[in-house]
CSV table of C-alpha atoms in Angstrom, one decimal:
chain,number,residue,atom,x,y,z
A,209,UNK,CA,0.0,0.0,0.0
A,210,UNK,CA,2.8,2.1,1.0
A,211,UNK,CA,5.9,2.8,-1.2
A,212,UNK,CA,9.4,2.4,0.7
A,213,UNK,CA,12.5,2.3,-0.5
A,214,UNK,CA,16.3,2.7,-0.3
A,215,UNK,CA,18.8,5.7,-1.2
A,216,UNK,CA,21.8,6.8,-2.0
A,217,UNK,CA,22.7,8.4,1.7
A,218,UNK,CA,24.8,11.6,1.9
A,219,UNK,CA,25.9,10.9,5.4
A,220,UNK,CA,28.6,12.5,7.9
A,221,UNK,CA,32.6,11.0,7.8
A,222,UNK,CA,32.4,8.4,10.8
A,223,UNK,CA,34.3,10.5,13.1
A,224,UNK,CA,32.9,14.2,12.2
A,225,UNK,CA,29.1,12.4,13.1
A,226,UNK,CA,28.6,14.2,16.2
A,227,UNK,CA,29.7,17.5,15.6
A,228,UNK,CA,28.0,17.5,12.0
A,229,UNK,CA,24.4,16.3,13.4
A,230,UNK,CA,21.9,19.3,14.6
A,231,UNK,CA,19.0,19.7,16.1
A,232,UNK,CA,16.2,20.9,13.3
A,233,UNK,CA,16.1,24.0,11.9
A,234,UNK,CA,12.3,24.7,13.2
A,235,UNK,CA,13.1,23.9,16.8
A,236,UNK,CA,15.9,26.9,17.0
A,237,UNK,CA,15.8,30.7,15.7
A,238,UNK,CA,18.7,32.3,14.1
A,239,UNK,CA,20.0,33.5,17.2
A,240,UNK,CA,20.6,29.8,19.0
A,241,UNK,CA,21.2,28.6,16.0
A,242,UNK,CA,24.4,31.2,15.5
A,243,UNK,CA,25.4,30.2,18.9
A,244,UNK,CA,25.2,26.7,18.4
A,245,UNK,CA,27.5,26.6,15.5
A,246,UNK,CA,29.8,29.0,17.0
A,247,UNK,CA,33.3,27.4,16.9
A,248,UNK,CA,31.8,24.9,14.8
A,249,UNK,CA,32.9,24.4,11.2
A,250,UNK,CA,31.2,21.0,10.7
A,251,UNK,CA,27.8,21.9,12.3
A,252,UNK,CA,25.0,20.7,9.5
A,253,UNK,CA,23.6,24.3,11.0
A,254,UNK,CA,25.6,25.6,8.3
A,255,UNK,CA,23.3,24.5,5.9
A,256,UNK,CA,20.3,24.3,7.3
A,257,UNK,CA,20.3,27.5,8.6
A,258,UNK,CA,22.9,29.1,6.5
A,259,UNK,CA,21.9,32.8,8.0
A,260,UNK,CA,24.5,32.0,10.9
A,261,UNK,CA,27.0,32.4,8.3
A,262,UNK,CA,25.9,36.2,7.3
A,263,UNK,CA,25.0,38.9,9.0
A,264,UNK,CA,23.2,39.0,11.5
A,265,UNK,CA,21.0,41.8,10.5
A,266,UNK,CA,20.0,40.1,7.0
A,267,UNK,CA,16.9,38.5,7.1
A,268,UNK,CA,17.0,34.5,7.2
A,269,UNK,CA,14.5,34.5,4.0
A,270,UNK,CA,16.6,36.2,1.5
A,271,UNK,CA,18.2,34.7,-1.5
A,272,UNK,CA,21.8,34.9,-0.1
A,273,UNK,CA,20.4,32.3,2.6
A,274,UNK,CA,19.4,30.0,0.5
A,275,UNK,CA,22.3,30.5,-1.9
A,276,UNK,CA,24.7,30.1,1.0
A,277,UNK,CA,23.0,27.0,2.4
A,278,UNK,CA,24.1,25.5,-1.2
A,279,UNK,CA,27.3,26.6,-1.0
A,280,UNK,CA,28.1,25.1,2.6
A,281,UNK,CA,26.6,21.8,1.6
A,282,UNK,CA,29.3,21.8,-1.6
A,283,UNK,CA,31.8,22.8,1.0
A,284,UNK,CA,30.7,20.1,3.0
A,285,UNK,CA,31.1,17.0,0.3
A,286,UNK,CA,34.1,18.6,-1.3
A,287,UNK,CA,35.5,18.7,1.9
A,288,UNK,CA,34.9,15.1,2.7
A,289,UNK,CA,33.1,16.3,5.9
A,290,UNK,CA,29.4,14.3,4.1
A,291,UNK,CA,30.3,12.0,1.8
A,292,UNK,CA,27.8,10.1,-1.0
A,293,UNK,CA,26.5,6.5,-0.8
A,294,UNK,CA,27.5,4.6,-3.9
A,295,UNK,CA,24.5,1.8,-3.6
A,296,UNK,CA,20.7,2.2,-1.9
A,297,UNK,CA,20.8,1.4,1.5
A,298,UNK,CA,18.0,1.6,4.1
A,299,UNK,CA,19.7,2.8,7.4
A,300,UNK,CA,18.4,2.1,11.1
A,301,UNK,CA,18.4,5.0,13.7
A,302,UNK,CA,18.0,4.5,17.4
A,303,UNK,CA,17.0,7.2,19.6
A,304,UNK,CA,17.7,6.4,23.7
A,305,UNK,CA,16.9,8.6,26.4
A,306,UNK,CA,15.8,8.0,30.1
A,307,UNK,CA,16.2,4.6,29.7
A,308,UNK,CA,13.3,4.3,26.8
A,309,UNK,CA,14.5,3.8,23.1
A,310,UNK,CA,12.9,4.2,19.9
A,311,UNK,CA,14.0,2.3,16.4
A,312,UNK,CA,13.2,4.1,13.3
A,313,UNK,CA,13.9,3.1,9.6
A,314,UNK,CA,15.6,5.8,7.6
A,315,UNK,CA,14.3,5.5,3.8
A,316,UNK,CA,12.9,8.1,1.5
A,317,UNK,CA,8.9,7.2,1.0
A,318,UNK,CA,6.4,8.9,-2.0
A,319,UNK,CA,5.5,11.9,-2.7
A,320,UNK,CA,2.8,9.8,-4.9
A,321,UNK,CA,1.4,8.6,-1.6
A,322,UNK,CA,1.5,12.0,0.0
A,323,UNK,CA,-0.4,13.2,-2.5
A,324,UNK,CA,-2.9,10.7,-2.8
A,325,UNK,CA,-3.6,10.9,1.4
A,326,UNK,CA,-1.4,7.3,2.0
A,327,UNK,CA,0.9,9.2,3.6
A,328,UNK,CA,-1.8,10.9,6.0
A,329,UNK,CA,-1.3,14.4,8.2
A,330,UNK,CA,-2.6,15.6,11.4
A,331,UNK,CA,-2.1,19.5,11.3
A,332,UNK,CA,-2.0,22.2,9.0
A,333,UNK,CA,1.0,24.0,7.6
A,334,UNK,CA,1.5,27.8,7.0
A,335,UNK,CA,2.3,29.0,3.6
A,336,UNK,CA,5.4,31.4,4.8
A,337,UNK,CA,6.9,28.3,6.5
A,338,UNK,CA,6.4,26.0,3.1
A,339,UNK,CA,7.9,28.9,1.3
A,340,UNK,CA,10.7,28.9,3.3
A,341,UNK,CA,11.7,25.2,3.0
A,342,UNK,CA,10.9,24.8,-0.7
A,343,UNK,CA,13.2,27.4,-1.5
A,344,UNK,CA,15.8,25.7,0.5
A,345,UNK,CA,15.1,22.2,-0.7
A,346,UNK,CA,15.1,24.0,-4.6
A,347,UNK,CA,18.5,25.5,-3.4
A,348,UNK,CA,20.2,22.8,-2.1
A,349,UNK,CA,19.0,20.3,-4.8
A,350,UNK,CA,18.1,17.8,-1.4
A,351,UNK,CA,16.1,17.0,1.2
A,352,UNK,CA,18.5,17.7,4.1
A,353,UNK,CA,15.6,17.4,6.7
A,354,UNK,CA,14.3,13.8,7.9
A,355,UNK,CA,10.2,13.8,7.9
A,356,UNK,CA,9.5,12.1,11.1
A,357,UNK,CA,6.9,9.0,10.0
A,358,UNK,CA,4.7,6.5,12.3
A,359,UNK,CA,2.9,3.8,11.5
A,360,UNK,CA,1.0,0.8,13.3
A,361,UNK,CA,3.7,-1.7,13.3
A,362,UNK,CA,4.4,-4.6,11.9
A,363,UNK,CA,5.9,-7.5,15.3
A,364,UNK,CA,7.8,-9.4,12.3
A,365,UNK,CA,9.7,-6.7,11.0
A,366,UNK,CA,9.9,-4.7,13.9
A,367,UNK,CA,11.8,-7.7,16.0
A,368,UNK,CA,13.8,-8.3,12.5
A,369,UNK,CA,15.0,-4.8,12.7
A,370,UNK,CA,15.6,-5.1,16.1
A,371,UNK,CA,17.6,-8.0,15.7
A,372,UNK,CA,19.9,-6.6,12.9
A,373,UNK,CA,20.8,-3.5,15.7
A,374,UNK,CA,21.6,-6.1,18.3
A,375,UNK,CA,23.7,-7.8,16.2
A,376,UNK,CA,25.9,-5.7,14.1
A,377,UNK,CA,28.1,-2.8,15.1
A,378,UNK,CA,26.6,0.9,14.1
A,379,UNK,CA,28.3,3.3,12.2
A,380,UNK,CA,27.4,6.0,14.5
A,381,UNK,CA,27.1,6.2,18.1
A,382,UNK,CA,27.4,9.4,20.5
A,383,UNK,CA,24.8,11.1,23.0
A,384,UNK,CA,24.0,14.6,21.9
A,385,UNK,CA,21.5,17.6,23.3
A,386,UNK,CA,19.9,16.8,26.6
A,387,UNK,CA,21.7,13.2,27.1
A,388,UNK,CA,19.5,11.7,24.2
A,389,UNK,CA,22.1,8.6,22.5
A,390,UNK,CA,21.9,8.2,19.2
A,391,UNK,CA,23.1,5.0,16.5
A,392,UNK,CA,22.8,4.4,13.1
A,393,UNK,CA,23.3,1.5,11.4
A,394,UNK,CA,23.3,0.6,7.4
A,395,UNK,CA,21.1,-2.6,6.4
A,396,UNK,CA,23.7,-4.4,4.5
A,397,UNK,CA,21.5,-7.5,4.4
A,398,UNK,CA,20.1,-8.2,1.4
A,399,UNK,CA,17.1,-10.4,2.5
A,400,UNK,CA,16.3,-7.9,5.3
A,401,UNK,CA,15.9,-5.0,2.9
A,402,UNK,CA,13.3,-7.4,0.8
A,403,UNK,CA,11.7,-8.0,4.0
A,404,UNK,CA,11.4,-4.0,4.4
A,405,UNK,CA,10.0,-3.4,0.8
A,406,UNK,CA,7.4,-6.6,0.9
A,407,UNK,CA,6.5,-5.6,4.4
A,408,UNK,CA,5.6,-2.2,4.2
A,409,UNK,CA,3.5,-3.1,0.8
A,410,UNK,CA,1.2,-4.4,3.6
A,411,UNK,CA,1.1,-1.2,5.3
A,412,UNK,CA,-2.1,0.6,4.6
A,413,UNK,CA,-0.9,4.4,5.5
A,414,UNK,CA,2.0,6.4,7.1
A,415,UNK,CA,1.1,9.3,9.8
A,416,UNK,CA,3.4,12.5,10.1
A,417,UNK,CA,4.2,12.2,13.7
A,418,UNK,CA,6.8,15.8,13.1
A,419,UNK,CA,8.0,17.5,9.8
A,420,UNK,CA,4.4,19.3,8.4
A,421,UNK,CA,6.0,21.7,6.5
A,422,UNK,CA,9.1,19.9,5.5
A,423,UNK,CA,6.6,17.4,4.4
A,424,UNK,CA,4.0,20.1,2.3
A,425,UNK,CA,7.6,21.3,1.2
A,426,UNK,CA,9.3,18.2,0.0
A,427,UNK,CA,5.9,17.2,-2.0
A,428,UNK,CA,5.5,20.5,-3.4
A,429,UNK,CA,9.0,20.6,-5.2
A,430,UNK,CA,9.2,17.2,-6.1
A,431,UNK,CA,5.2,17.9,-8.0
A,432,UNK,CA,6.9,20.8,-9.7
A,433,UNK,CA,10.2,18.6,-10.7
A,434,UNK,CA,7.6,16.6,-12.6
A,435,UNK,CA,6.4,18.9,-14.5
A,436,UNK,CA,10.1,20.0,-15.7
A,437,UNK,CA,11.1,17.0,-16.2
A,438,UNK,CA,8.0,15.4,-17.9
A,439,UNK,CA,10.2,12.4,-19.1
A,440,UNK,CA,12.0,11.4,-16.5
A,441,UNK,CA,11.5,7.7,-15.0
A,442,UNK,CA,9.2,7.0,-11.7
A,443,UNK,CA,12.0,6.3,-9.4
A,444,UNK,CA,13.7,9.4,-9.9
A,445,UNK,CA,14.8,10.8,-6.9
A,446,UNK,CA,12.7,13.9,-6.8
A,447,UNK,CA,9.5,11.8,-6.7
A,448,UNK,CA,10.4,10.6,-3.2
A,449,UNK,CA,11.6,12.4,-0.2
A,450,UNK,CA,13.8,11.6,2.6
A,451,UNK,CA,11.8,9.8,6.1
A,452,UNK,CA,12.5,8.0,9.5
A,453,UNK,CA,10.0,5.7,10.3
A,454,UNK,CA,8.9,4.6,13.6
A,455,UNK,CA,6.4,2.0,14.7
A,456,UNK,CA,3.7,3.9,16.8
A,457,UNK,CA,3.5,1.3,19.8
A,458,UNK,CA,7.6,2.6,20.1
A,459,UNK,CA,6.7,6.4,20.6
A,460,UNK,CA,5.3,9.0,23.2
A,461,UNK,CA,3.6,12.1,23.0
A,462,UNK,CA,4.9,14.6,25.5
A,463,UNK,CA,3.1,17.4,26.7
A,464,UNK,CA,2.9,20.6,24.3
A,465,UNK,CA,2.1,23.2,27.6
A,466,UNK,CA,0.8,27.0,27.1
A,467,UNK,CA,1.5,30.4,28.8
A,468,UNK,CA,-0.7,33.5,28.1
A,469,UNK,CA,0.5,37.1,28.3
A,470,UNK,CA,-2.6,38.9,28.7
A,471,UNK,CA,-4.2,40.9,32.1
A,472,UNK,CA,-6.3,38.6,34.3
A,473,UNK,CA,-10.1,39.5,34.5
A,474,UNK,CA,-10.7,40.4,38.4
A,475,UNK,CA,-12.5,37.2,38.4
A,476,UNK,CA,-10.6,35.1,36.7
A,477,UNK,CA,-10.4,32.0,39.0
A,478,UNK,CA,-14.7,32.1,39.2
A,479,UNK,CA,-14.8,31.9,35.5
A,480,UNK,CA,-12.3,28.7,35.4
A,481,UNK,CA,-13.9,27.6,37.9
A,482,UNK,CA,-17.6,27.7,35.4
A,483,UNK,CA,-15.9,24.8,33.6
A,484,UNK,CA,-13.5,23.2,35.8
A,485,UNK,CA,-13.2,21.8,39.2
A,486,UNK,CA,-10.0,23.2,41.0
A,487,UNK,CA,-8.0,22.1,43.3
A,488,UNK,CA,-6.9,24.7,46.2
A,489,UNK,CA,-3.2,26.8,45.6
A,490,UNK,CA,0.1,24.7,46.4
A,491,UNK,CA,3.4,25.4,45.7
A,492,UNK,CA,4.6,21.8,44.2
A,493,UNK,CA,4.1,21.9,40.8
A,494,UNK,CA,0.5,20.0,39.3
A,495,UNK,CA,1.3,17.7,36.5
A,496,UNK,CA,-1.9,16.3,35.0
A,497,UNK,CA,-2.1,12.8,35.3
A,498,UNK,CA,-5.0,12.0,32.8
A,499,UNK,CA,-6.9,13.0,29.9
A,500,UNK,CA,-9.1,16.3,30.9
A,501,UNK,CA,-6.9,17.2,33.9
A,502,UNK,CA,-5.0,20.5,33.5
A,503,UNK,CA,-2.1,22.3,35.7
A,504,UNK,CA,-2.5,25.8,36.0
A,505,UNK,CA,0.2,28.2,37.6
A,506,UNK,CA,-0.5,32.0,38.8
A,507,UNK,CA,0.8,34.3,40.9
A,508,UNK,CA,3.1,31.8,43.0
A,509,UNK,CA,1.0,28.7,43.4
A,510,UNK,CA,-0.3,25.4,41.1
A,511,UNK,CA,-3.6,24.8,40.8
A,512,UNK,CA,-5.0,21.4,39.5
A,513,UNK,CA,-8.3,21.7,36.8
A,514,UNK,CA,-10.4,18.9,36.1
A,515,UNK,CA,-12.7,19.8,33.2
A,516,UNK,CA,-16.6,19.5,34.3
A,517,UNK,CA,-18.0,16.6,32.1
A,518,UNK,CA,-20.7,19.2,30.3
A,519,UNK,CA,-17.7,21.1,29.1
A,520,UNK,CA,-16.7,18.0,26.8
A,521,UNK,CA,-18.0,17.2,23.7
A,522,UNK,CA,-18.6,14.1,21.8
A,523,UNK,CA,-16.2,14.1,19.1
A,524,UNK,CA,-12.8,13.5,18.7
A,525,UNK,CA,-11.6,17.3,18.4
A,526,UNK,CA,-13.6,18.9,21.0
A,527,UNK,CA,-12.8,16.4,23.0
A,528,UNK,CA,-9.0,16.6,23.2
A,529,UNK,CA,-7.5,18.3,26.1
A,530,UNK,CA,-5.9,21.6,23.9
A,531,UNK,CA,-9.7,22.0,22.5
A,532,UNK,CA,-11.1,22.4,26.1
A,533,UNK,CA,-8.7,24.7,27.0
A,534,UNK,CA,-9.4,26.7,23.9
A,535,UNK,CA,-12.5,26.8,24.2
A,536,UNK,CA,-13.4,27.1,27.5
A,537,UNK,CA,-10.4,29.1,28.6
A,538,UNK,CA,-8.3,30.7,26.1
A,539,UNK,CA,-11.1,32.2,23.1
A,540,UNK,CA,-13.6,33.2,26.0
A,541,UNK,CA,-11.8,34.5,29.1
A,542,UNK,CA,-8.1,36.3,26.9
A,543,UNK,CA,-10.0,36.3,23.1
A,544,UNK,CA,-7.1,34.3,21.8
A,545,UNK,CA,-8.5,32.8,18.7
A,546,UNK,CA,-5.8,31.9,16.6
A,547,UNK,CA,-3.1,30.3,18.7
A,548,UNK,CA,-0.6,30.1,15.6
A,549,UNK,CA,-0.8,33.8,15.4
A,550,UNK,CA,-1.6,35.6,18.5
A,551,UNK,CA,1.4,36.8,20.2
A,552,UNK,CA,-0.1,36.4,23.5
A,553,UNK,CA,0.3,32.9,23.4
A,554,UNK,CA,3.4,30.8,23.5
A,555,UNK,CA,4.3,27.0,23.7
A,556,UNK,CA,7.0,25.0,25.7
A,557,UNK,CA,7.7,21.4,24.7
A,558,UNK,CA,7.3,19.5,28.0
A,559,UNK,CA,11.4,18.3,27.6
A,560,UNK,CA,11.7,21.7,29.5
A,561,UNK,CA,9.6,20.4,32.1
A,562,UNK,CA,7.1,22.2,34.6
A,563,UNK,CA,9.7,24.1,36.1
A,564,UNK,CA,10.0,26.3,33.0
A,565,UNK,CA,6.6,27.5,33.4
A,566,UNK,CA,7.2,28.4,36.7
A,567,UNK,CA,10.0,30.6,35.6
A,568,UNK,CA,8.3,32.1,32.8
A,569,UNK,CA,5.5,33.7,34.6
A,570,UNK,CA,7.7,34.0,37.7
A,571,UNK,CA,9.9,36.5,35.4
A,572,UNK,CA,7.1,39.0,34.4
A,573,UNK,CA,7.1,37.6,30.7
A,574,UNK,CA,3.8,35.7,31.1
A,575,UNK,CA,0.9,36.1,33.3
A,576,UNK,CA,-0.5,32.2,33.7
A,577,UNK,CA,0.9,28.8,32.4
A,578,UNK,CA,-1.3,26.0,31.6
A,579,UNK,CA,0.3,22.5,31.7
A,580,UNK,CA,-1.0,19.8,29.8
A,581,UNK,CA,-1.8,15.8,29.5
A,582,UNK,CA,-0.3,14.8,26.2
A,583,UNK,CA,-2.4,13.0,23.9
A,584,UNK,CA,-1.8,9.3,23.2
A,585,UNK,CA,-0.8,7.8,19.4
A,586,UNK,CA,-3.9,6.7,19.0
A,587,UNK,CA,-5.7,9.9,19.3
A,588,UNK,CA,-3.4,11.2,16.5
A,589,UNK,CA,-4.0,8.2,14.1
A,590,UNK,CA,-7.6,8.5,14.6
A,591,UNK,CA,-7.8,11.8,13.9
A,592,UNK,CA,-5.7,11.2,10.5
A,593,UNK,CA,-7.9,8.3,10.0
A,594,UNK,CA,-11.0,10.2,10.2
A,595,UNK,CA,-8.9,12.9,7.9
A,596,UNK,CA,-9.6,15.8,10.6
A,597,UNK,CA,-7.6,18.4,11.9
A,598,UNK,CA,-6.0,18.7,15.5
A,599,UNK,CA,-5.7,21.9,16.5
A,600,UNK,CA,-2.6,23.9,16.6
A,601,UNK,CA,0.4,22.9,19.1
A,602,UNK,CA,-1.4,20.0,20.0
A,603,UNK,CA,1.6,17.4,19.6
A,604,UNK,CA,5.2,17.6,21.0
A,605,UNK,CA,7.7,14.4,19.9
A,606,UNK,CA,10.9,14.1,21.8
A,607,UNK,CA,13.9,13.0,21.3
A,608,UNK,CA,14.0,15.0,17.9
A,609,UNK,CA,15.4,13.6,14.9
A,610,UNK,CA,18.8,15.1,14.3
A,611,UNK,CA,19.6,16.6,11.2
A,612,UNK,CA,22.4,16.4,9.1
A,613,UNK,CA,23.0,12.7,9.6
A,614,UNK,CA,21.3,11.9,6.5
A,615,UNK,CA,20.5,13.5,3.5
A,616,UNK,CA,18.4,12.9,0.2
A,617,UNK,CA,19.8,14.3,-3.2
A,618,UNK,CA,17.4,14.8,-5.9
A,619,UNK,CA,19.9,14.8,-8.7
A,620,UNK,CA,18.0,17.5,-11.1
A,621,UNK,CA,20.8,19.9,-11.2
């Protein structure tokens, strides 16, 4: 149902692997991302956010960006520091941290299947965003930006992938940004990469667990490649783009948490309280411990919110936890509409824990935090399934994929 298949890696020098891998360019802005790649030659920042290379004053959407991010990655295979695959490999890639590890397949999947909702989504994408990474995949002639894939797994191939990672050495193995380790192997066996292929012929859709926009992006150039290239065969490289694939009974959501700058209403507790039970002020920090339960923290203390069950609807959006709070909090009490635009609003991926709520509104920045029960895989493939929409900021994976440890060429220029 699904096509998978194998690629011609462009992949770090074995030992430049850790100081070439990033994080991704849309967890960082330019200024963290100059910072990182301070003292860094080899940093894959260099390319994927090439604006750390000019001044700091130009904008990170002008041509010279993307003209510079095509430069560095020439830099980077002339200089040996990413070198080119001569055959197709599929490639493994472990993520560990806190004792819990996930094992993903890096491949490059359809844009044929995006296209034809195989390859299914959860959110929606913002056109400057798209703009913004299909100039850079045009520049760069590549995909240098893994899509982060789930699926419901297969036990067969998942233990035979297992297996292969047990026993055979990886090509890359070092722990990176906040203690996460990370290994990469190359599938070398023959009758495991048939095994991949046949398998995932089975597979009746892929979910975008992370990567919207690189996603939109990657589809969007590789349509337009087609219609320059009206002759060229179906494998071509620009027809697919570049994926790690993870089995969904392997992952976690974590919590995607808000705080709101905006004056509190005199009465601001009474109204929560309309729609919520709450739990009286303490000062150690309330982490929801199931679906509907909310943390809330304001001036010094934690309250814990329980959502009254008239406040929930029957559906599978207005029923998840970032809905309720939406709707019963955020639209009626601060106006906040439009969470991906109001500036009132900001998110904090729950790696950062509670305690950075705390600080936020502690500092003057922010007014209230709102901490939040993650929602489980299966409310995200459902809501794919039933081709609907989660709202904004609803999902937060960790680890992240790194970037820069494996890159896709389209070979059009």
């Amino acid at each position: 149902m699904v096509k998978v298949r194998p690629f011609k890696a462009v992949r770090p020098r074995q030992d430049l692997a850790d100081q070439v891998a990033s994080l991704p360019y849309d967890v960082l802005n330019s200024e963290e991302a100059r910072e990182l790649g301070k003292g860094n030659p080899y940093s894959f920042l260099h390319i994927d956010k090439a604006e750390i290379d000019l001044d700091e004053n130009l904008s990170p959407y002008a041509d010279e960006v993307y003209q510079k991010a095509n430069e560095n990655l020439k830099t980077f295979l002339k200089s040996g520091w990413l070198e080119k695959e001569e055959q197709d490999s599929y490639y493994l890639y472990e993520l560990t941290v806190g004792g819990k590890s996930q094992l993903g397949l890096a491949a490059v999947t359809s844009i044929q299947d995006y296209a034809d909702g195989i390859i299914k989504k959860h959110e929606f994408t913002r056109e400057e965003k798209e703009l913004d990474r299909i100039r850079h995949i045009d520049a760069c002639d590549a995909n240098t930006s893994p899509i982060f894939l789930t699926y419901r797994g297969k036990p067969n191939l998942t233990e035979a992938l297992h297996r292969y990672a047990n026993q055979n050495e990886p090509l890359y193995d070092f722990a990176s940004f906040y203690d996460v380790q990370h290994r990469v192997w190359q599938i070398l066996d023959a009758d495991l990469a048939e095994q991949i292929g046949q398998t995932f012929e089975a597979v009746p859709a892929l979910y975008i667990a992370d990567g919207h926009h690189r996603t939109e992006s990657a589809v969007k150039v590789g349509l337009k490649r087609r219609e320059t290239h009206p002759d060229a065969p179906q494998d071509a490289e620009f027809n697919f783009f570049l994926s790690v694939l993870f089995p969904a009974e392997e992952l976690s959501i974590l919590d995607y948490n808000r705080v709101v700058r905006a004056p509190l209403p005199d009465d601001f507790l009474a109204k929560v309280k309309a729609a919520f039970d709450v739990t009286p002020a303490q000062q150690e920090a309330f982490k929801p411990q199931e679906k509907h339960q909310f943390g809330m923290y304001l001036d010094g203390a934690w309250y814990g919110l329980k959502a009254k069950q008239e406040v929930i609807p029957n559906d599978v959006i207005g029923g998840l936890d970032v809905s309720i709070l939406q709707d019963q909090v955020l639209a009626p009490i601060f106006g906040i509409e439009d969470v991906r635009r109001d500036d009132r609003i900001d998110f904090v991926g729950g790696i950062r824990g509670l305690a950075e709520l705390k600080t936020l509104v502690d500092s003057g920045k922010f007014n209230v935090a709102f901490a939040m029960y993650p929602p489980h895989m299966e409310d995200l493939l459902g809501v794919a399934d039933a081709n609907q929409i989660m709202p904004p900021k609803s999902t937060w994976f960790e680890p992240k994929l790194l970037s820069g440890l494996f890159v896709h060429q389209l070979e059009t220029k």
